[in-house]
Amino acid sequence: YSSKRDAVIGTMPFGWDSRGAKQDYSDYSFLTESSDFIKENFQGLWEKEGDVVYITVDAVNDNLSKDELKEFVSHCKANGQTPGVYFSPFATDLSLDELEDRKVAGTDYTFSDIVLRNDEGDMYSPVNSRYPLDVTHPGTKAYYKAELKELISCGFKCIKLHYLTHGALEGDFYNDEIITGIQAYNYAMKDVCKIIGNKVCISMVTSPVFPYCYANAKRICGDTYSDIKYGIKFANKNIGFNGKFYTVPYFLAFMLKRFLRDKYLQRTN
């Protein structure tokens, strides 16, 4: 498989992701206000270094209606920004009871039917609070296909795919021709890339190091607010294009803190 997505990005991408600021509590007002804030304070500088500015809704898709998602996309485009969104195709954070009760839309499968199991038929314990799905199961394909098409129909031009490592775990796969976890991962990622197409940027988070060919960008670390030195150290000479894809850190909290400090000093001096 050969990725042909480099042209989607253009030159060095810059952007903002809602996760570091508000975790799971972002709403439409906060997201659009953040888009405006980026335009007023950062966008001119970023556009000098690269030609793409991304604003990404991270892990709060369910907080917004489809109409709000579309309006957010329009708001970003009006601000000269590229709208991005989040999806986890190979894992679910449903509870055990919800796995039994929740149907996969458009199918007769429940999520319990499509979770990954071992050779004894037992489910795996949650990894990062999420159950891995059997990525070779037709119910899993129906799940991620419907979700991805919905997001693309809203007009998003970048999709942050999270917890992809769940799709590389070993198990007893629905497809008997798949033996190993990496085989399963390749099987599913080729399908995901086909659904997304080459006009939408793919940013990978918590994903296998290899194979690398499905990504336009990959997260290389997650810095923390309590230790900004970690983020500074890891970002040094590690952000940019490596000839295959763009490498990006996560929150870059140290940059935001510096900006807020400077703004505060301007007001107090």
mmCIF file of C-alpha atoms in Angstrom:
data_model
loop_
_atom_site.group_PDB
_atom_site.id
_atom_site.type_symbol
_atom_site.label_atom_id
_atom_site.label_comp_id
_atom_site.label_asym_id
_atom_site.label_seq_id
_atom_site.Cartn_x
_atom_site.Cartn_y
_atom_site.Cartn_z
ATOM 1 C CA TYR A 1 0.000 0.000 0.000
ATOM 2 C CA SER A 2 1.341 3.437 -0.917
ATOM 3 C CA SER A 3 0.027 6.668 0.590
ATOM 4 C CA LYS A 4 -0.654 9.517 -1.854
ATOM 5 C CA ARG A 5 -1.835 12.079 0.655
ATOM 6 C CA ASP A 6 1.148 14.403 0.928
ATOM 7 C CA ALA A 7 -0.395 16.867 -1.532
ATOM 8 C CA VAL A 8 -3.405 17.294 0.758
ATOM 9 C CA ILE A 9 -1.296 19.000 3.410
ATOM 10 C CA GLY A 10 0.602 21.473 1.255
ATOM 11 C CA THR A 11 3.502 22.941 3.215
ATOM 12 C CA MET A 12 4.023 22.817 6.974
ATOM 13 C CA PRO A 13 0.627 22.594 8.747
ATOM 14 C CA PHE A 14 -0.152 24.622 11.859
ATOM 15 C CA GLY A 15 -3.234 24.352 14.003
ATOM 16 C CA TRP A 16 -5.166 24.101 17.231
ATOM 17 C CA ASP A 17 -6.827 21.100 18.824
ATOM 18 C CA SER A 18 -9.643 21.441 21.372
ATOM 19 C CA ARG A 19 -8.461 18.554 23.548
ATOM 20 C CA GLY A 20 -5.682 20.385 25.341
ATOM 21 C CA ALA A 21 -7.886 23.316 26.253
ATOM 22 C CA LYS A 22 -11.206 21.826 27.328
ATOM 23 C CA GLN A 23 -10.840 18.029 27.322
ATOM 24 C CA ASP A 24 -14.375 16.597 26.916
ATOM 25 C CA TYR A 25 -16.231 19.821 27.657
ATOM 26 C CA SER A 26 -16.046 21.750 24.395
ATOM 27 C CA ASP A 27 -19.291 23.038 22.897
ATOM 28 C CA TYR A 28 -20.193 24.930 19.743
ATOM 29 C CA SER A 29 -19.692 28.387 21.264
ATOM 30 C CA PHE A 30 -16.267 27.554 22.667
ATOM 31 C CA LEU A 31 -15.112 26.021 19.387
ATOM 32 C CA THR A 32 -16.198 28.923 17.193
ATOM 33 C CA GLU A 33 -14.781 31.454 19.664
ATOM 34 C CA SER A 34 -11.495 29.533 19.584
ATOM 35 C CA SER A 35 -11.495 29.687 15.791
ATOM 36 C CA ASP A 36 -11.913 33.466 15.996
ATOM 37 C CA PHE A 37 -9.193 33.721 18.664
ATOM 38 C CA ILE A 38 -6.730 31.804 16.490
ATOM 39 C CA LYS A 39 -7.523 34.028 13.508
ATOM 40 C CA GLU A 40 -6.980 37.215 15.507
ATOM 41 C CA ASN A 41 -3.842 36.168 17.419
ATOM 42 C CA PHE A 42 -1.962 33.378 15.643
ATOM 43 C CA GLN A 43 -3.080 32.905 12.087
ATOM 44 C CA GLY A 44 -1.006 35.644 10.498
ATOM 45 C CA LEU A 45 2.165 34.253 12.060
ATOM 46 C CA TRP A 46 1.339 30.651 11.196
ATOM 47 C CA GLU A 47 0.551 31.497 7.593
ATOM 48 C CA LYS A 48 4.034 32.982 7.227
ATOM 49 C CA GLU A 49 5.512 29.559 8.039
ATOM 50 C CA GLY A 50 2.969 27.326 6.293
ATOM 51 C CA ASP A 51 -0.104 27.612 4.153
ATOM 52 C CA VAL A 52 -2.582 25.485 6.134
ATOM 53 C CA VAL A 53 -4.124 26.362 9.507
ATOM 54 C CA TYR A 54 -6.148 23.571 11.113
ATOM 55 C CA ILE A 55 -8.832 23.897 13.780
ATOM 56 C CA THR A 56 -9.767 20.464 15.143
ATOM 57 C CA VAL A 57 -12.767 19.296 17.152
ATOM 58 C CA ASP A 58 -11.273 16.573 19.342
ATOM 59 C CA ALA A 59 -13.301 13.797 21.011
ATOM 60 C CA VAL A 60 -16.390 15.951 21.494
ATOM 61 C CA ASN A 61 -18.275 15.133 18.294
ATOM 62 C CA ASP A 62 -21.202 13.870 20.360
ATOM 63 C CA ASN A 63 -21.481 17.247 22.103
ATOM 64 C CA LEU A 64 -22.494 18.846 18.822
ATOM 65 C CA SER A 65 -25.434 18.141 16.529
ATOM 66 C CA LYS A 66 -24.804 17.464 12.857
ATOM 67 C CA ASP A 67 -26.051 20.964 12.054
ATOM 68 C CA GLU A 68 -23.610 22.438 14.589
ATOM 69 C CA LEU A 69 -20.756 20.422 13.083
ATOM 70 C CA LYS A 70 -21.627 21.773 9.643
ATOM 71 C CA GLU A 71 -21.873 25.315 10.997
ATOM 72 C CA PHE A 72 -18.492 24.913 12.679
ATOM 73 C CA VAL A 73 -16.993 23.797 9.362
ATOM 74 C CA SER A 74 -18.461 26.854 7.648
ATOM 75 C CA HIS A 75 -17.191 29.129 10.429
ATOM 76 C CA CYS A 76 -13.647 27.803 10.091
ATOM 77 C CA LYS A 77 -13.665 28.122 6.309
ATOM 78 C CA ALA A 78 -14.908 31.706 6.591
ATOM 79 C CA ASN A 79 -11.902 32.369 8.849
ATOM 80 C CA GLY A 80 -9.542 30.875 6.267
ATOM 81 C CA GLN A 81 -8.991 27.722 8.330
ATOM 82 C CA THR A 82 -9.198 24.021 7.565
ATOM 83 C CA PRO A 83 -11.688 22.199 9.852
ATOM 84 C CA GLY A 84 -10.647 18.926 11.462
ATOM 85 C CA VAL A 85 -12.463 16.331 13.542
ATOM 86 C CA TYR A 86 -11.829 13.241 15.686
ATOM 87 C CA PHE A 87 -12.806 9.586 15.352
ATOM 88 C CA SER A 88 -11.724 6.294 16.920
ATOM 89 C CA PRO A 89 -12.564 3.557 14.381
ATOM 90 C CA PHE A 90 -11.064 0.515 16.103
ATOM 91 C CA ALA A 91 -12.103 0.972 19.747
ATOM 92 C CA THR A 92 -15.152 1.779 21.839
ATOM 93 C CA ASP A 93 -15.590 3.309 25.293
ATOM 94 C CA LEU A 94 -19.009 1.698 25.830
ATOM 95 C CA SER A 95 -19.577 -0.075 29.147
ATOM 96 C CA LEU A 96 -20.151 -3.827 29.348
ATOM 97 C CA ASP A 97 -23.903 -3.335 29.568
ATOM 98 C CA GLU A 98 -23.866 -0.911 26.668
ATOM 99 C CA LEU A 99 -21.875 -3.369 24.559
ATOM 100 C CA GLU A 100 -24.684 -5.897 24.957
ATOM 101 C CA ASP A 101 -27.499 -3.432 24.306
ATOM 102 C CA ARG A 102 -26.139 -1.061 21.665
ATOM 103 C CA LYS A 103 -26.740 -2.012 18.053
ATOM 104 C CA VAL A 104 -24.291 -1.106 15.317
ATOM 105 C CA ALA A 105 -26.276 1.289 13.128
ATOM 106 C CA GLY A 106 -27.598 -0.297 9.960
ATOM 107 C CA THR A 107 -26.860 -3.865 11.107
ATOM 108 C CA ASP A 108 -28.226 -6.588 13.362
ATOM 109 C CA TYR A 109 -24.941 -6.745 15.289
ATOM 110 C CA THR A 110 -24.465 -5.453 18.804
ATOM 111 C CA PHE A 111 -21.120 -3.996 19.848
ATOM 112 C CA SER A 112 -20.619 -7.134 21.914
ATOM 113 C CA ASP A 113 -20.612 -9.071 18.641
ATOM 114 C CA ILE A 114 -17.797 -7.020 17.153
ATOM 115 C CA VAL A 115 -15.383 -6.611 20.078
ATOM 116 C CA LEU A 116 -12.092 -8.470 19.753
ATOM 117 C CA ARG A 117 -11.891 -11.790 21.601
ATOM 118 C CA ASN A 118 -9.143 -14.288 22.339
ATOM 119 C CA ASP A 119 -8.987 -17.935 21.248
ATOM 120 C CA GLU A 120 -11.238 -18.900 24.171
ATOM 121 C CA GLY A 121 -13.889 -16.431 23.078
ATOM 122 C CA ASP A 122 -13.265 -14.075 25.996
ATOM 123 C CA MET A 123 -13.198 -10.293 25.609
ATOM 124 C CA TYR A 124 -10.036 -8.402 26.354
ATOM 125 C CA SER A 125 -9.875 -5.978 29.241
ATOM 126 C CA PRO A 126 -10.152 -2.331 28.195
ATOM 127 C CA VAL A 127 -6.971 -0.692 26.931
ATOM 128 C CA ASN A 128 -6.892 3.044 27.729
ATOM 129 C CA SER A 129 -10.470 2.608 28.977
ATOM 130 C CA ARG A 130 -11.586 1.321 25.574
ATOM 131 C CA TYR A 131 -12.449 -2.127 24.292
ATOM 132 C CA PRO A 132 -10.681 -3.127 21.063
ATOM 133 C CA LEU A 133 -12.916 -4.068 18.138
ATOM 134 C CA ASP A 134 -12.355 -6.930 15.746
ATOM 135 C CA VAL A 135 -11.365 -4.837 12.748
ATOM 136 C CA THR A 136 -11.998 -7.724 10.341
ATOM 137 C CA HIS A 137 -15.657 -8.051 11.403
ATOM 138 C CA PRO A 138 -18.266 -6.731 8.933
ATOM 139 C CA GLY A 139 -20.046 -5.026 11.828
ATOM 140 C CA THR A 140 -16.905 -3.046 12.665
ATOM 141 C CA LYS A 141 -16.560 -2.015 9.032
ATOM 142 C CA ALA A 142 -20.202 -0.897 8.973
ATOM 143 C CA TYR A 143 -19.582 1.127 12.140
ATOM 144 C CA TYR A 144 -16.528 3.059 11.005
ATOM 145 C CA LYS A 145 -17.756 3.443 7.422
ATOM 146 C CA ALA A 146 -20.994 5.118 8.546
ATOM 147 C CA GLU A 147 -19.209 7.386 11.022
ATOM 148 C CA LEU A 148 -16.501 8.448 8.587
ATOM 149 C CA LYS A 149 -18.953 9.177 5.787
ATOM 150 C CA GLU A 150 -21.028 11.278 8.181
ATOM 151 C CA LEU A 151 -18.005 13.385 9.179
ATOM 152 C CA ILE A 152 -16.842 13.818 5.600
ATOM 153 C CA SER A 153 -20.353 14.853 4.556
ATOM 154 C CA CYS A 154 -20.146 17.658 7.144
ATOM 155 C CA GLY A 155 -17.194 19.067 5.214
ATOM 156 C CA PHE A 156 -14.250 18.182 7.468
ATOM 157 C CA LYS A 157 -10.924 18.126 5.638
ATOM 158 C CA CYS A 158 -8.808 16.492 8.324
ATOM 159 C CA ILE A 159 -9.655 13.506 10.522
ATOM 160 C CA LYS A 160 -7.679 12.690 13.633
ATOM 161 C CA LEU A 161 -7.797 8.893 13.993
ATOM 162 C CA HIS A 162 -7.184 7.837 17.592
ATOM 163 C CA TYR A 163 -6.497 4.538 19.370
ATOM 164 C CA LEU A 164 -5.441 2.835 16.156
ATOM 165 C CA THR A 165 -3.146 0.541 18.141
ATOM 166 C CA HIS A 166 -6.304 -1.249 19.299
ATOM 167 C CA GLY A 167 -6.651 -2.425 15.712
ATOM 168 C CA ALA A 168 -3.238 -4.114 15.790
ATOM 169 C CA LEU A 169 -3.871 -6.311 18.830
ATOM 170 C CA GLU A 170 -3.715 -10.084 18.503
ATOM 171 C CA GLY A 171 -6.940 -12.067 18.711
ATOM 172 C CA ASP A 172 -9.287 -14.621 17.179
ATOM 173 C CA PHE A 173 -10.402 -12.712 14.107
ATOM 174 C CA TYR A 174 -13.713 -12.986 12.281
ATOM 175 C CA ASN A 175 -11.802 -13.220 9.002
ATOM 176 C CA ASP A 176 -10.047 -16.591 9.082
ATOM 177 C CA GLU A 177 -7.459 -15.423 6.573
ATOM 178 C CA ILE A 178 -6.131 -12.871 9.059
ATOM 179 C CA ILE A 179 -3.601 -14.406 11.459
ATOM 180 C CA THR A 180 -1.742 -11.556 13.168
ATOM 181 C CA GLY A 181 -2.669 -8.214 14.645
ATOM 182 C CA ILE A 182 -0.626 -6.246 12.107
ATOM 183 C CA GLN A 183 -2.327 -8.136 9.289
ATOM 184 C CA ALA A 184 -5.653 -7.082 10.769
ATOM 185 C CA TYR A 185 -4.467 -3.497 11.110
ATOM 186 C CA ASN A 186 -3.344 -3.337 7.475
ATOM 187 C CA TYR A 187 -6.589 -4.963 6.355
ATOM 188 C CA ALA A 188 -8.677 -2.343 8.127
ATOM 189 C CA MET A 189 -6.510 0.728 7.475
ATOM 190 C CA LYS A 190 -6.541 0.133 3.729
ATOM 191 C CA ASP A 191 -10.323 0.148 3.941
ATOM 192 C CA VAL A 192 -10.393 3.262 6.133
ATOM 193 C CA CYS A 193 -8.117 5.109 3.688
ATOM 194 C CA LYS A 194 -10.306 4.066 0.773
ATOM 195 C CA ILE A 195 -13.385 5.449 2.541
ATOM 196 C CA ILE A 196 -11.687 8.716 3.495
ATOM 197 C CA GLY A 197 -10.061 9.183 0.104
ATOM 198 C CA ASN A 198 -7.098 11.338 -0.835
ATOM 199 C CA LYS A 199 -8.736 14.742 -0.361
ATOM 200 C CA VAL A 200 -8.899 14.543 3.442
ATOM 201 C CA CYS A 201 -5.859 14.701 5.711
ATOM 202 C CA ILE A 202 -5.324 11.769 8.083
ATOM 203 C CA SER A 203 -3.636 12.524 11.397
ATOM 204 C CA MET A 204 -2.810 9.450 13.491
ATOM 205 C CA VAL A 205 -2.673 9.320 17.282
ATOM 206 C CA THR A 206 -1.788 6.299 19.453
ATOM 207 C CA SER A 207 -0.967 4.262 16.383
ATOM 208 C CA PRO A 208 1.632 1.637 15.480
ATOM 209 C CA VAL A 209 4.998 3.081 14.449
ATOM 210 C CA PHE A 210 4.995 0.750 11.447
ATOM 211 C CA PRO A 211 3.506 0.621 8.920
ATOM 212 C CA TYR A 212 3.620 4.393 8.529
ATOM 213 C CA CYS A 213 2.110 4.732 5.051
ATOM 214 C CA TYR A 214 -1.484 5.529 6.011
ATOM 215 C CA ALA A 215 -0.824 8.904 7.628
ATOM 216 C CA ASN A 216 -0.300 12.484 6.550
ATOM 217 C CA ALA A 217 0.729 13.309 10.120
ATOM 218 C CA LYS A 218 1.501 11.327 13.259
ATOM 219 C CA ARG A 219 1.601 12.395 16.887
ATOM 220 C CA ILE A 220 4.994 11.737 18.411
ATOM 221 C CA CYS A 221 4.352 12.663 22.042
ATOM 222 C CA GLY A 222 1.907 14.133 24.511
ATOM 223 C CA ASP A 223 3.316 16.885 26.709
ATOM 224 C CA THR A 224 1.717 17.784 30.016
ATOM 225 C CA TYR A 225 0.720 21.005 31.692
ATOM 226 C CA SER A 226 2.603 20.104 34.866
ATOM 227 C CA ASP A 227 5.950 19.589 33.113
ATOM 228 C CA ILE A 228 6.391 21.964 30.199
ATOM 229 C CA LYS A 229 10.089 21.045 29.924
ATOM 230 C CA TYR A 230 9.051 17.654 28.547
ATOM 231 C CA GLY A 231 7.151 19.274 25.705
ATOM 232 C CA ILE A 232 9.953 21.687 24.905
ATOM 233 C CA LYS A 233 12.554 18.899 24.875
ATOM 234 C CA PHE A 234 10.509 16.581 22.708
ATOM 235 C CA ALA A 235 9.488 19.283 20.252
ATOM 236 C CA ASN A 236 13.119 20.303 19.633
ATOM 237 C CA LYS A 237 14.011 19.197 16.082
ATOM 238 C CA ASN A 238 11.157 16.649 16.096
ATOM 239 C CA ILE A 239 8.427 18.746 14.478
ATOM 240 C CA GLY A 240 8.248 18.858 10.706
ATOM 241 C CA PHE A 241 8.220 16.735 7.582
ATOM 242 C CA ASN A 242 10.445 13.678 7.647
ATOM 243 C CA GLY A 243 10.004 12.779 3.979
ATOM 244 C CA LYS A 244 7.086 10.442 4.693
ATOM 245 C CA PHE A 245 4.658 12.331 6.956
ATOM 246 C CA TYR A 246 4.488 15.287 9.339
ATOM 247 C CA THR A 247 5.469 14.646 12.940
ATOM 248 C CA VAL A 248 3.544 16.644 15.513
ATOM 249 C CA PRO A 249 3.448 16.848 19.321
ATOM 250 C CA TYR A 250 0.132 16.904 21.156
ATOM 251 C CA PHE A 251 -0.961 19.793 23.346
ATOM 252 C CA LEU A 252 2.093 22.048 23.064
ATOM 253 C CA ALA A 253 0.946 23.472 26.374
ATOM 254 C CA PHE A 254 4.257 25.292 26.829
ATOM 255 C CA MET A 255 3.573 27.477 23.774
ATOM 256 C CA LEU A 256 0.113 28.414 25.008
ATOM 257 C CA LYS A 257 1.462 29.197 28.465
ATOM 258 C CA ARG A 258 4.117 31.477 27.006
ATOM 259 C CA PHE A 259 1.529 33.297 24.908
ATOM 260 C CA LEU A 260 -0.803 33.800 27.865
ATOM 261 C CA ARG A 261 2.097 35.001 30.023
ATOM 262 C CA ASP A 262 3.108 37.559 27.414
ATOM 263 C CA LYS A 263 -0.479 38.793 27.069
ATOM 264 C CA TYR A 264 -0.717 39.135 30.854
ATOM 265 C CA LEU A 265 2.541 41.103 31.047
ATOM 266 C CA GLN A 266 1.313 43.424 28.296
ATOM 267 C CA ARG A 267 -1.813 44.213 30.322
ATOM 268 C CA THR A 268 0.033 44.749 33.616
ATOM 269 C CA ASN A 269 2.945 46.848 32.345
#
